Coordinates of C-alpha atoms in Angstrom, one line a residue:
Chain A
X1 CA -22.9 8.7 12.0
X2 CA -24.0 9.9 15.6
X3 CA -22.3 6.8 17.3
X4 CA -21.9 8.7 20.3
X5 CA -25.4 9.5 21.0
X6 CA -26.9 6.4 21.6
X7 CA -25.4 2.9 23.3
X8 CA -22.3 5.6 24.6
X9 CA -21.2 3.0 27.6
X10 CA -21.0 0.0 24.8
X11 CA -18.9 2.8 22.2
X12 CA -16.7 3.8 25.3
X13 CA -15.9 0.1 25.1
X14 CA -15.2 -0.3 21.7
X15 CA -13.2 2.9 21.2
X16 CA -10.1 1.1 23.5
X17 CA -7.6 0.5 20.7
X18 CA -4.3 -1.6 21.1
X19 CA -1.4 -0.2 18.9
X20 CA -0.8 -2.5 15.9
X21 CA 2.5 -1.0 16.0
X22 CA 3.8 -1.4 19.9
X23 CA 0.0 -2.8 21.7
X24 CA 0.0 -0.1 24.2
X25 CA -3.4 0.7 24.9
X26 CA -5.0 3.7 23.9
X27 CA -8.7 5.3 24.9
X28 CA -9.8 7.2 21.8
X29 CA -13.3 7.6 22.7
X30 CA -12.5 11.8 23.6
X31 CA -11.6 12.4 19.7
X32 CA -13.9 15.6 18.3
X33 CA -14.1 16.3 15.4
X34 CA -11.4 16.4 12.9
X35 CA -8.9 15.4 15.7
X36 CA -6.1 12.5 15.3
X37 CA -4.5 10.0 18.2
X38 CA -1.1 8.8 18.0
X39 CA 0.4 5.9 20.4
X40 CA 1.7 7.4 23.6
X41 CA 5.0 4.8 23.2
X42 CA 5.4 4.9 19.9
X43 CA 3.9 7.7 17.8
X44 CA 2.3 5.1 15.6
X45 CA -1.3 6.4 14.1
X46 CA -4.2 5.2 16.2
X47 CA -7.2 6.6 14.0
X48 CA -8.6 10.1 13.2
X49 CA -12.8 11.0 13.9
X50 CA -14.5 12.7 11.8
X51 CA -17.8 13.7 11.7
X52 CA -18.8 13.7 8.2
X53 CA -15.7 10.9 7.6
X54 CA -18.5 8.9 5.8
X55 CA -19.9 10.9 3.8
X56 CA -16.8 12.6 2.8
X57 CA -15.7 9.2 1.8
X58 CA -18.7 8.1 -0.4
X59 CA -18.4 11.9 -2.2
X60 CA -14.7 11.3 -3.3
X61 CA -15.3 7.6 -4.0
X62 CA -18.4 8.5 -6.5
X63 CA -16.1 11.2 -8.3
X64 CA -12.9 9.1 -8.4
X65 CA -15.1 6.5 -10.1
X66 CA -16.0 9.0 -12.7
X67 CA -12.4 10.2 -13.1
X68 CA -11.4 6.5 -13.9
X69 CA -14.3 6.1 -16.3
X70 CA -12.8 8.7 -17.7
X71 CA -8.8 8.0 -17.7
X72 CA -9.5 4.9 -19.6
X73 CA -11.4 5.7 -22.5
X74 CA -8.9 8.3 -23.6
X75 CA -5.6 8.9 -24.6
X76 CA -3.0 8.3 -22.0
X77 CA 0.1 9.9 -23.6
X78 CA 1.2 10.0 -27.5
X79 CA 4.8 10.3 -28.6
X80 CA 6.3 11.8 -32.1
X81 CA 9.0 11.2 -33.4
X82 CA 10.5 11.9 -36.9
X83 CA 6.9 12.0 -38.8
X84 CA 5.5 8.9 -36.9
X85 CA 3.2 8.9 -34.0
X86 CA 2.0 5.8 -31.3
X87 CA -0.6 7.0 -29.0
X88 CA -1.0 4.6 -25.9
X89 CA -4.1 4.5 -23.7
X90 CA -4.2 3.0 -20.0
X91 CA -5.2 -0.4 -20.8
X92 CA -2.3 -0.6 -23.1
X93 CA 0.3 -0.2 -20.4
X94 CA -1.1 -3.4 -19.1
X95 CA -2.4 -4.9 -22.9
X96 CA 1.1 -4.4 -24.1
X97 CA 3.3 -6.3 -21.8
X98 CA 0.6 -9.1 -22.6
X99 CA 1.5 -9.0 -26.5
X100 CA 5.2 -9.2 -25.5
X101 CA 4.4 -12.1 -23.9
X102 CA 5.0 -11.2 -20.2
X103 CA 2.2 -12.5 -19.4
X104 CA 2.4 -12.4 -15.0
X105 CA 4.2 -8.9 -15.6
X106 CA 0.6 -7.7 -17.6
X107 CA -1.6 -9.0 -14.9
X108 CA 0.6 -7.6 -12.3
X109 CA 0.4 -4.0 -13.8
X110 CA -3.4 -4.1 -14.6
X111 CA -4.0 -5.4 -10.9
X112 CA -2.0 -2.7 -9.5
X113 CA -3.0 0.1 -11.3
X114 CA -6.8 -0.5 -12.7
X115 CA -8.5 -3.7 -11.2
X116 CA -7.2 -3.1 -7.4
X117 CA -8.5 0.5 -7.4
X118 CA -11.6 0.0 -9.3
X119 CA -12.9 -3.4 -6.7
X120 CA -11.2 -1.1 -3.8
X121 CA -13.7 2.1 -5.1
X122 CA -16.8 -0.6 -5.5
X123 CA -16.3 -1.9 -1.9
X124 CA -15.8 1.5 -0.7
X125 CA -19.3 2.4 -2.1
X126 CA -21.1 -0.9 -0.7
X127 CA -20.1 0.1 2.5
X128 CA -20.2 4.1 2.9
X129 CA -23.8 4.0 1.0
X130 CA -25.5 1.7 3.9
X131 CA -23.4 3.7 6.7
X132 CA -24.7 6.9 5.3
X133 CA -28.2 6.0 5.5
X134 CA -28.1 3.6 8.2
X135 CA -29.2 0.8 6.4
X136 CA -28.2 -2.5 7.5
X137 CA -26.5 -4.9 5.0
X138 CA -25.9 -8.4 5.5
X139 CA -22.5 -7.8 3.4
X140 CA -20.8 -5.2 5.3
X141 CA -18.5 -7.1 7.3
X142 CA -17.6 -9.0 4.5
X143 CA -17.1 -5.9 2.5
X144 CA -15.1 -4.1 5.6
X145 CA -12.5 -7.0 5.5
X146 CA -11.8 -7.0 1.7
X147 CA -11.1 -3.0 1.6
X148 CA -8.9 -2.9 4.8
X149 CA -6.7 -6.3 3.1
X150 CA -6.6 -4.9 -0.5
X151 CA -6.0 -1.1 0.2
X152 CA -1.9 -1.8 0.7
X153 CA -2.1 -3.5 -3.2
X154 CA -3.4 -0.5 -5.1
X155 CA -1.0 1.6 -6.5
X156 CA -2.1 4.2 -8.8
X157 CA 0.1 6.9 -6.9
X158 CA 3.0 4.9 -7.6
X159 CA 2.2 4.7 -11.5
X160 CA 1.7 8.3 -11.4
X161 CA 4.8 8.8 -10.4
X162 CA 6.5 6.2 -13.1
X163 CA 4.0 8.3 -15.6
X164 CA 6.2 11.3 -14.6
X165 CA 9.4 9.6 -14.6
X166 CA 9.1 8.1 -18.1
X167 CA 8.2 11.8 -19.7
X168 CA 11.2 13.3 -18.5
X169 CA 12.8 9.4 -19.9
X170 CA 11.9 10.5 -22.8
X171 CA 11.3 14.0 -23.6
X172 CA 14.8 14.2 -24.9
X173 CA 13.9 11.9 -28.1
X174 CA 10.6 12.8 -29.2
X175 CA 7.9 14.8 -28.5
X176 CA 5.7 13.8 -25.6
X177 CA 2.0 15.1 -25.6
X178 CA -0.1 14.6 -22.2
X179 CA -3.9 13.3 -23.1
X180 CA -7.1 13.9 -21.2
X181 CA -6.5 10.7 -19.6
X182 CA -3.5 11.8 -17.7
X183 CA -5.2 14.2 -16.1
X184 CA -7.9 12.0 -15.6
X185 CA -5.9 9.5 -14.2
X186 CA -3.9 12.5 -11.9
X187 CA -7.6 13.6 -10.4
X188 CA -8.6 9.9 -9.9
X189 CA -5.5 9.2 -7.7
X190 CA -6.0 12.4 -5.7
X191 CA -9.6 11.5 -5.0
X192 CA -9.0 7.6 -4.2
X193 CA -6.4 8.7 -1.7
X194 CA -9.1 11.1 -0.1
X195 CA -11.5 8.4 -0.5
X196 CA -9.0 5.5 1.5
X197 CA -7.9 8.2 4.0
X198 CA -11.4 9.5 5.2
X199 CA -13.2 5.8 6.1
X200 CA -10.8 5.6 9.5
X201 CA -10.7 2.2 10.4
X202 CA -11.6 2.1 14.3
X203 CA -14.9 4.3 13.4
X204 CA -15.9 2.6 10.2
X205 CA -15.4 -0.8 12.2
X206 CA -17.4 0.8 15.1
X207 CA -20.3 1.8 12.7
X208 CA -20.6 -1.2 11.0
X209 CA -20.7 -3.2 14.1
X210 CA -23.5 -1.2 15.5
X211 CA -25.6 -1.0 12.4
X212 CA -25.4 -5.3 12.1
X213 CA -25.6 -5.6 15.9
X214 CA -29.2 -3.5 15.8
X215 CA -31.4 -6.5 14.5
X216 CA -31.1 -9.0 17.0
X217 CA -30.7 -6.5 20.6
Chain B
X1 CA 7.4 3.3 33.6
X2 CA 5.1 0.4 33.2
X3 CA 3.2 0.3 30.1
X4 CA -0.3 -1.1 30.3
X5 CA -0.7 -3.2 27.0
X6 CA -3.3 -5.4 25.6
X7 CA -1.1 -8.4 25.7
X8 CA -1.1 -7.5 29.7
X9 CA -4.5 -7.3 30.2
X10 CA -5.0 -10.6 28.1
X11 CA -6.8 -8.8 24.8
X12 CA -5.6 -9.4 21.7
X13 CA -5.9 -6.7 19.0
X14 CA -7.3 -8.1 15.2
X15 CA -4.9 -6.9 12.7
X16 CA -7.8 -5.9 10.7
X17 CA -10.6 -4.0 12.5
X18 CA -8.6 -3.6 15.6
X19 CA -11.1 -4.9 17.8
X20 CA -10.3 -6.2 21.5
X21 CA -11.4 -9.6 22.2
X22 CA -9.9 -12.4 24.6
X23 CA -6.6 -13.9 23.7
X24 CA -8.2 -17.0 24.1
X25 CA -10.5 -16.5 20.5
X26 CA -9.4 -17.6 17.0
X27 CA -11.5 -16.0 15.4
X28 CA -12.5 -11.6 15.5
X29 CA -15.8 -11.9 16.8
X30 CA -16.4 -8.4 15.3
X31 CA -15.1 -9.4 11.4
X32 CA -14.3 -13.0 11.4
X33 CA -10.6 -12.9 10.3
X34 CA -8.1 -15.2 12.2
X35 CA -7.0 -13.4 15.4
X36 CA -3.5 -14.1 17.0
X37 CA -1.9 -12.4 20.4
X38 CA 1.2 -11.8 18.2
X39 CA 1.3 -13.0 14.4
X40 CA 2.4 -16.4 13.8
X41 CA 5.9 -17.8 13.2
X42 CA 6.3 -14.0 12.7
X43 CA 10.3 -14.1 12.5
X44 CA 10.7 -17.3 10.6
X45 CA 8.1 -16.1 7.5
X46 CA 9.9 -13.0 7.5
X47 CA 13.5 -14.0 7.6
X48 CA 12.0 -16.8 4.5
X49 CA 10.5 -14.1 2.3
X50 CA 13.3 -11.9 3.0
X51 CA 16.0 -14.6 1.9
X52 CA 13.7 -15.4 -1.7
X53 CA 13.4 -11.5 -2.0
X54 CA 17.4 -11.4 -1.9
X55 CA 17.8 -14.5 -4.6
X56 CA 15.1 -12.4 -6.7
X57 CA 17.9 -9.2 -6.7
X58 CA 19.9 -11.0 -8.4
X59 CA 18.3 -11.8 -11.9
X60 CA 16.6 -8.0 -11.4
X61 CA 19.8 -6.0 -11.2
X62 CA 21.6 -8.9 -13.8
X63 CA 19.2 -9.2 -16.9
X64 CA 17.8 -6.1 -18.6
X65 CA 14.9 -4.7 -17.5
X66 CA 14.0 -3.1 -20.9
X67 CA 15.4 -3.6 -24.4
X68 CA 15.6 -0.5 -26.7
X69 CA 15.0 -1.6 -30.3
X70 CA 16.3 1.6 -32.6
X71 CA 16.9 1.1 -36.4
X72 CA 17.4 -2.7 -36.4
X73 CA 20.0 -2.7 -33.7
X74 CA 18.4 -4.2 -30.2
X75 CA 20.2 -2.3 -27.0
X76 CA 19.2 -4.3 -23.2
X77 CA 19.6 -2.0 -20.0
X78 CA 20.0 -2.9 -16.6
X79 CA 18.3 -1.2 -14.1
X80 CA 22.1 0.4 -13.1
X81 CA 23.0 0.8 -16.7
X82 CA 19.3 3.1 -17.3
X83 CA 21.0 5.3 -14.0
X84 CA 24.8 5.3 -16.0
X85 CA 23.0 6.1 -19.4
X86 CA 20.5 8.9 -17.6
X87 CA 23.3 10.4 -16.1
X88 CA 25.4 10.4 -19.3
X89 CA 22.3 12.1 -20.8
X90 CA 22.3 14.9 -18.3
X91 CA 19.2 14.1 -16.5
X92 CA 20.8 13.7 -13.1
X93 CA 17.8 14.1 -10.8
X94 CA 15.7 11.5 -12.6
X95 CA 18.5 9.4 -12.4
X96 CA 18.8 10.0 -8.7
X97 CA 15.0 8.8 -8.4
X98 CA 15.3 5.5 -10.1
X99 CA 18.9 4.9 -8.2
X100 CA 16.9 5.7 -5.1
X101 CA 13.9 3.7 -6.4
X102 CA 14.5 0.5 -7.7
X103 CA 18.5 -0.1 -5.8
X104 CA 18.7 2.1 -2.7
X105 CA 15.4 1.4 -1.1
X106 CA 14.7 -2.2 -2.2
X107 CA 18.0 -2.5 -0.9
X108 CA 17.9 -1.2 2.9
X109 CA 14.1 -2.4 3.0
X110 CA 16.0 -6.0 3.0
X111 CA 19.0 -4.9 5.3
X112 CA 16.5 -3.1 7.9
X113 CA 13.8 -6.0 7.9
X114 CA 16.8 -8.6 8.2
X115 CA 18.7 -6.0 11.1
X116 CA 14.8 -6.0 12.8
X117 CA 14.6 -9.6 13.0
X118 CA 18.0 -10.1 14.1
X119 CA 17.4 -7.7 16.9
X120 CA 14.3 -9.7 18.1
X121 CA 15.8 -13.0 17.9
X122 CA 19.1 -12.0 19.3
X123 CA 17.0 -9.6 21.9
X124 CA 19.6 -7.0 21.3
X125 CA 19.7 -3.7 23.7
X126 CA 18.5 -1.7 21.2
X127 CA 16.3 1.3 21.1
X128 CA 12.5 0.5 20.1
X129 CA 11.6 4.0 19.4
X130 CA 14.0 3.8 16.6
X131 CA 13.7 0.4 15.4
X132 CA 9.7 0.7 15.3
X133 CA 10.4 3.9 13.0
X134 CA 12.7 2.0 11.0
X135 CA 9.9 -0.5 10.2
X136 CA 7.6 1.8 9.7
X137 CA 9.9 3.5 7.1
X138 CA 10.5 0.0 5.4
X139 CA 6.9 -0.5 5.4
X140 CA 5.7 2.5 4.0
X141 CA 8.8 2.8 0.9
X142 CA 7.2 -0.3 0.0
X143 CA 5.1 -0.5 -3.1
X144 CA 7.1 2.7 -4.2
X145 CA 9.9 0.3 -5.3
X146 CA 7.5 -0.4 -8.0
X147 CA 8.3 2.5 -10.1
X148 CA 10.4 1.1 -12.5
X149 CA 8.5 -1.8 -13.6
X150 CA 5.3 1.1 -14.1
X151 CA 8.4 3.2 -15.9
X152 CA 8.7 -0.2 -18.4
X153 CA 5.6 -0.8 -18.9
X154 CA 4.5 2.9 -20.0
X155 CA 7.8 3.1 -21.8
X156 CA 6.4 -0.1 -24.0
X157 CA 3.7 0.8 -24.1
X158 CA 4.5 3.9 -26.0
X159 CA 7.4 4.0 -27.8
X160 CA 6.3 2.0 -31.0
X161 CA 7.3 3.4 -34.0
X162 CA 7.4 0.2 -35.9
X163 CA 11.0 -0.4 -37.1
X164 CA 12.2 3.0 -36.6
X165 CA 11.6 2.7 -32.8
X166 CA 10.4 0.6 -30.2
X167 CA 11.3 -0.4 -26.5
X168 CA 10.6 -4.0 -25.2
X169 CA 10.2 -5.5 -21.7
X170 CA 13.0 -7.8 -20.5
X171 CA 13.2 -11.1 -18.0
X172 CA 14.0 -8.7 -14.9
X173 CA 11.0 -6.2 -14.9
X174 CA 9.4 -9.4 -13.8
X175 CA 12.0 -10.7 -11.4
X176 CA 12.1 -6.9 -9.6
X177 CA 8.0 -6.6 -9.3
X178 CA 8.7 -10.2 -7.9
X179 CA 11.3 -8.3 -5.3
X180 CA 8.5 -5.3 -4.3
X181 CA 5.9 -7.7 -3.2
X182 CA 7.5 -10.8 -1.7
X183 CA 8.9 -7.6 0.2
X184 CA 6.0 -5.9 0.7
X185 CA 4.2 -9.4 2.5
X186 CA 7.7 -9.9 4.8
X187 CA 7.0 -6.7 6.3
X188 CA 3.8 -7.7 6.5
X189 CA 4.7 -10.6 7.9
X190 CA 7.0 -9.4 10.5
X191 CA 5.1 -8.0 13.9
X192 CA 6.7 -4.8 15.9
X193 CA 5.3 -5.8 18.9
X194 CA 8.2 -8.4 19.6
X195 CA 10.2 -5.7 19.6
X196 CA 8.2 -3.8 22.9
X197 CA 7.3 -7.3 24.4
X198 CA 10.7 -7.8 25.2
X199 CA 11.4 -4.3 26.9
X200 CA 8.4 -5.6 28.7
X201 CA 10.3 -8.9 30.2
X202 CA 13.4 -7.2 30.5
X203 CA 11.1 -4.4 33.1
X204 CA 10.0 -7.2 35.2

């Protein structure tokens, strides 16, 4: 992740970013370490460097991985109420919209929540582990594009939120006990975010078009 | 002050990777997605999602979202008849959070994208600091909307107590996820940029 070390007039270059938001130009390429740019205009985010933005990313991508492993083979949340019990797990919050025959509805909640996260986590791995060791992979750009389109589409903050929102729902009828898979599920969310909001886009773009470019200069 | 922008210097930014390249290419010759000087037909896709986001309201705030099933006797709710009931219940500040959720912000994401587009079309003297922060307001509330159809579907998915108790999904859960993301893709859809390339013309 030493962009700046070698081929610096061709990085100078690429580190001119046009604001997505207003198309001001912006030269980025005097960002240390841990240091954000905003458009001059119009405030908009340009990108933050970091050093270690990789690596940090790959770390919290492996353990939200694990966390989701985890928040789906447990229970979710179970409810009681005059003797009786139902204890849901994730899958169901998806599985059971199916059985009520909402069939779009089910595939829209599992995509959100589950599938969307879990490719976005894979894809974040197939490009931070050839970045981290500077091996070039003939899939990376392919790879770059599909992360930077799906990462608007997963939503697990969101359903952690509705999680929240449909305890205190229902607290007042029964009692509501939290499983190891909420917590799970709480963990994996906090280290997805981490994991999106460490690959910056203008340097992961920059890395990956040095490390395909190397071959053939 | 004149702004030196990429559209001046004949670059065109990819949405995606935010490379520079010509604004002559089709094509990011960093990551091979379509590249445009300013998105296509950008006010005409937006105004069309916008008007099939408004027509998907409807059925979403009409037909129950949910229908509570308790001792034989089946009870629908609306999403404004959950807020009514919550409030009856007490739980004011939850109820506030859906209000805000699923009506207010759906809601003035629609009336701000619609004002946005008006403004470029009409080129209206308005301020672009504050109309790009309004966008970037209705783009960022925008999967957040989708709390209440997560709210239904863990509420399904966990009240079941057979015939004692059970809570199932109705017609307009679907209808209102239908509203989040055709909103979602019209902000998408819609580019800021007209909005600064006009102060731009009007400089000159």
């Amino acid at each position: 992740m030493k962009q700046t070390n070698n081929n610096d007039s061709v990085n100078k270059q690429s580190f001119l970013v046009a604001c997505p938001s207003c198309d001001l130009l912006a030269d980025t390429s005097h960002l240390k370490h841990g240091e954000t740019a905003n458009c001059a205009r119009c405030d908009h985010f340009l990108c933050q460097y970091k050093d270690d933005g990789i690596a940090r990313s790959l770390s919290y991508s492996l353990s939200a991985l694990v966390l989701l492993a985890l928040a789906c083979s447990f229970p979710f949340l179970s409810f009681k109420a005059s003797g009786l019990e139902s204890v849901m797990t994730l899958p169901q919050t998806a599985l059971r919209l199916y059985d009520y025959g909402m069939t779009e509805l089910s595939i829209l909640v599992a995509a959100f929540i589950l599938v969307i996260p879990l490719v976005i986590l894979l894809l974040l791995l197939a490009i931070c582990i050839p970045l981290y060791n500077n091996t070039p992979n003939p899939m990376l750009v392919k790879t770059g594009r599909m992360v930077f389109t799906l990462q608007h589409w997963a939503m697990a903050e969101v359903f952690l939120i509705g999680v929240i929102v449909s305890l205190v729902k229902i607290a007042s009828m029964a009692t509501v006990v939290l499983g190891i898979s909420f917590w799970a599920y709480a963990g994996f969310t906090i280290c997805f975010t981490l994991a999106l909001s460490n690959l910056d886009r203008v340097q992961c773009w920059n890395a990956i078009e040095h490390l395909t470019a190397e071959p053939s200069s | 002050m004149t702004a030196i922008t990429a559209a001046s210097k004949d670059l065109a930014s990819c949405h995606l990777c935010y490379k520079l390249a010509p604004a002559t290419e089709h094509h990011c010759p960093r990551c091979g997605s379509t590249m445009h000087l300013r998105k296509t037909a950008s006010i005409q896709r937006t105004l069309a999602l916008l008007i099939t986001a408004s027509i998907l309201y409807i059925p979403a705030n009409v037909l129950p979202i949910m229908i509570t099933d308790q001792l034989g006797s089946a009870e629908p709710s609306t999403i404004l008849g959950g807020v009514v009931l919550l409030i009856e219940l007490g739980s004011a500040p939850i109820a506030a959070i859906i209000f805000i959720a699923s009506v207010m912000v759906p809601l003035s994401k629609l009336f701000a994208l619609f004002y946005l587009c008006w403004c470029v079309e009409k080129q209206a003297k308005t301020s672009n600091q504050q109309n790009t922060a309004m966008f970037r307001m209705a783009e960022f509330v925008g999967k957040w909307s989708m709390i209440d159809v997560f709210v239904v579907a863990i509420l399904v998915a966990l009240v079941n107590l057979g015939g004692l108790m059970a809570i199932r999904p109705g017609t307009a859960a679907l209808a209102f996820a239908g509203v989040v993301i055709v909103t979602m893709v019209a902000a998408e859809s819609f580019d800021p940029r007209l909005m600064w390339d006009q102060t731009e013309e009007n400089n000159e």
